[in-house]
C-alpha atoms as one frame of an Amber mdcrd trajectory, in Angstrom:
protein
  -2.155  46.409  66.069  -2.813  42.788  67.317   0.320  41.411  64.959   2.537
  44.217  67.056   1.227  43.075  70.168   1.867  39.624  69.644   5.220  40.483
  68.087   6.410  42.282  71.727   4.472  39.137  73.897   6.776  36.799  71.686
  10.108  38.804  72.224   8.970  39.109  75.858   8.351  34.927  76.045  12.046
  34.045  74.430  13.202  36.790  76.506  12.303  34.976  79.848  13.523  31.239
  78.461  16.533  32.892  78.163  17.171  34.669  81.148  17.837  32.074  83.347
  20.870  30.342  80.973  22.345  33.982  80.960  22.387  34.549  84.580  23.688
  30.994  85.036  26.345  32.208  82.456  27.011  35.244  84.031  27.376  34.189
  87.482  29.957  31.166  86.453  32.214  34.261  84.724  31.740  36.718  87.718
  32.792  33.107  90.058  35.614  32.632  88.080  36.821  36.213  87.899  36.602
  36.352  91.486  38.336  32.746  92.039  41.731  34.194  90.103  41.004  37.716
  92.776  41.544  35.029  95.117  44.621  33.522  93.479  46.127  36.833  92.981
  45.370  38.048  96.757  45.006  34.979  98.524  42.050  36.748 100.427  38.278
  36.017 100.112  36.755  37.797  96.793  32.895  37.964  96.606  31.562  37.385
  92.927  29.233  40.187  93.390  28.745  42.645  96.152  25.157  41.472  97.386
  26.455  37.856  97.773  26.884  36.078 100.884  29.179  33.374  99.990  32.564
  33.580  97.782  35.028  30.816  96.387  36.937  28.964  98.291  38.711  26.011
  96.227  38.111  24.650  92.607  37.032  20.819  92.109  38.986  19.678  89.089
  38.051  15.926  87.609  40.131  15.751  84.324  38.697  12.299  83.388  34.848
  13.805  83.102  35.155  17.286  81.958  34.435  18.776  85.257  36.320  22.045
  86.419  34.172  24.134  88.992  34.208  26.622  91.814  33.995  25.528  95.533
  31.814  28.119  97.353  32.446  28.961 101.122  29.219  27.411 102.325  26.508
  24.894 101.077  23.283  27.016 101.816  20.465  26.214  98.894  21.411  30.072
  97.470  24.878  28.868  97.253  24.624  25.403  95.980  22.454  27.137  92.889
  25.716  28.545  91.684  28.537  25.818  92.223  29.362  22.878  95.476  29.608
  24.092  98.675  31.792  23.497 101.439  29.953  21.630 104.661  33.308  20.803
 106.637  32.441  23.195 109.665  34.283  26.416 110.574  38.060  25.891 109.303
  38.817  26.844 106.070  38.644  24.035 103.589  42.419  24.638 102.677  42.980
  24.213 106.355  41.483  20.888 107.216  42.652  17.660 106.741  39.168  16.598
 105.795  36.792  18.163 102.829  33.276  17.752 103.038  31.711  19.323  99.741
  27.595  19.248  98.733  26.183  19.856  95.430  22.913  19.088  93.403  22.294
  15.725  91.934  20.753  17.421  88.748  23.292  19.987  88.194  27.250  19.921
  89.514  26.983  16.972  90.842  25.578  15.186  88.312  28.925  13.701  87.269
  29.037  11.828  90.622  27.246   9.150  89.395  29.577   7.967  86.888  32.444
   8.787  89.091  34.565   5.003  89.418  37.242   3.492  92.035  40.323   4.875
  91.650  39.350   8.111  89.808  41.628  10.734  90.621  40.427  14.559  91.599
  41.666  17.617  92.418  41.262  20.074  94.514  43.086  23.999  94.452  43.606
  26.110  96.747  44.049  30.103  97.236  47.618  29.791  97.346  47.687  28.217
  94.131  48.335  24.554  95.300  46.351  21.489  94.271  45.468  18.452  96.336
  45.252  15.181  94.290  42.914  12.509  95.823  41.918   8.940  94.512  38.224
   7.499  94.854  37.987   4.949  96.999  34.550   4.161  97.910  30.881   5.037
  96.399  28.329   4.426  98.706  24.643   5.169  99.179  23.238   6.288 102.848
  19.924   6.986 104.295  20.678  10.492 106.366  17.674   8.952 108.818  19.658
   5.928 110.052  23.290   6.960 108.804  25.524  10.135 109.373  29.149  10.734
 108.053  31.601   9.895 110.855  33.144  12.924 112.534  36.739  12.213 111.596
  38.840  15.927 111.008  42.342  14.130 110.865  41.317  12.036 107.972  42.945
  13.080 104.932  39.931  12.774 102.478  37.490  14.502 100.361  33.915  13.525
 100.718  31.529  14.256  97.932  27.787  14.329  98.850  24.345  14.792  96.970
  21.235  13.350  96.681  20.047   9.844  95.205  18.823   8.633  93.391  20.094
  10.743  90.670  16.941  10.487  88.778  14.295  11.213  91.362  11.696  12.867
  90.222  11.034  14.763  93.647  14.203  15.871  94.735  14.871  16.310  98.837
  14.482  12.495  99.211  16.242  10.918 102.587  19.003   9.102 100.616  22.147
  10.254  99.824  25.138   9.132  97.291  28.615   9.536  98.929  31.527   9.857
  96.965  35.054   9.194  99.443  38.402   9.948  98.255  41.650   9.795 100.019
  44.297  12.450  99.592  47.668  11.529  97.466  49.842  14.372  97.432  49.864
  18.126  96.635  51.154  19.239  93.510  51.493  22.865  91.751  49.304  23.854
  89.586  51.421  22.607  86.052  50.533  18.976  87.142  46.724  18.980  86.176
  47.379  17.296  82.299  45.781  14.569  80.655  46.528  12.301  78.218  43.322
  10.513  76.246  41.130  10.495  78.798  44.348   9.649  81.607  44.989  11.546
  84.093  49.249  12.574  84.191  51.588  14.888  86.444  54.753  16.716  85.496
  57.185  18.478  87.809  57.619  18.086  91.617  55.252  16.499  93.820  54.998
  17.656  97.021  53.223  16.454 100.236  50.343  17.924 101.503
């Protein structure tokens, strides 16, 4: 009787250590079923019916490993899932200037070892990417220091906390990640060639 018990209290245990990997796993296949929706339609697709956000863009850094979805909004139930978009009202693919949020200890973990002259991309619903080049990593103190208001820049801003291995997260810092736009280019272009980043086809500007 007590070897049964412990038996079903053990399968109950792994049970719950794995639970959270599988949802995590789920909800990156329902994102990314829902991100080619979007590609097919062009029109918002929610992952799941209860959820209050949906994809909006995927962040593409070739040189790192790092291919994920863009959600429409950066609340703390979105950014558990994927980066989230903090540029205001327009949509992202709509504005000249990108604004994306993510966690320090999870998607945007890669930030950190992110270097001048990196190149990312970002793609849109209509199946066009946006290729930008870092240009400046910085470190800010939200207190004292806010990003400037500029909408006609053509940029992408990365943001997430620092430092990167705080033990208390939440911390007034913040790392900042700027990258100015290069071109757009269709979605064949996104190759690379040990560990370097290359295009083929037609470039066209954004």
């Amino acid at each position: 009787m007590l070897a049964g018990v412990l038996l079903v209290w053990g399968f109950w245990l792994i049970g719950q250590g794995l639970w959270i990997p599988v949802k995590a796993l789920t909800a990156q296949w329902l994102l990314r079923q829902a991100w080619g929706q979007t590609l097919k339609t062009q029109q918002p697709a929610k992952p799941w019916p209860w959820s209050d956000t949906w994809p909006v863009g995927r962040l593409l850094v070739p040189r790192h490993g790092i291919d994920q979805i863009i959600l429409a909004d950066a609340s703390g139930r979105s950014l558990a899932f994927g980066p989230g978009y903090l540029s205001g009202n327009a949509r992202p693919d709509e504005s000249r200037r990108i604004i994306l949020s993510g966690h320090r200890d999870t998607h945007f973990q890669f930030l950190q070892y992110l270097q001048k002259d990196n190149l990312i991309y970002v793609e849109w619903p209509d199946g066009r990417r946006t290729s930008y080049t870092v240009q400046e990593l910085t470190v800010i103190d939200r207190r004292h220091t806010r990003l400037a208001r500029n909408e006609d820049a053509d940029e992408l801003i990365l943001v997430t906390c620092f430092p990167f291995d705080a033990i208390v997260a939440g911390g007034p810092l913040r790392y900042v990640v700027r990258a100015e736009t290069l071109l757009a280019v269709s979605t064949s272009l996104i190759l690379t060639d040990k560990g370097r980043e290359i295009g083929e086809g037609e470039n066209r500007e954004r």
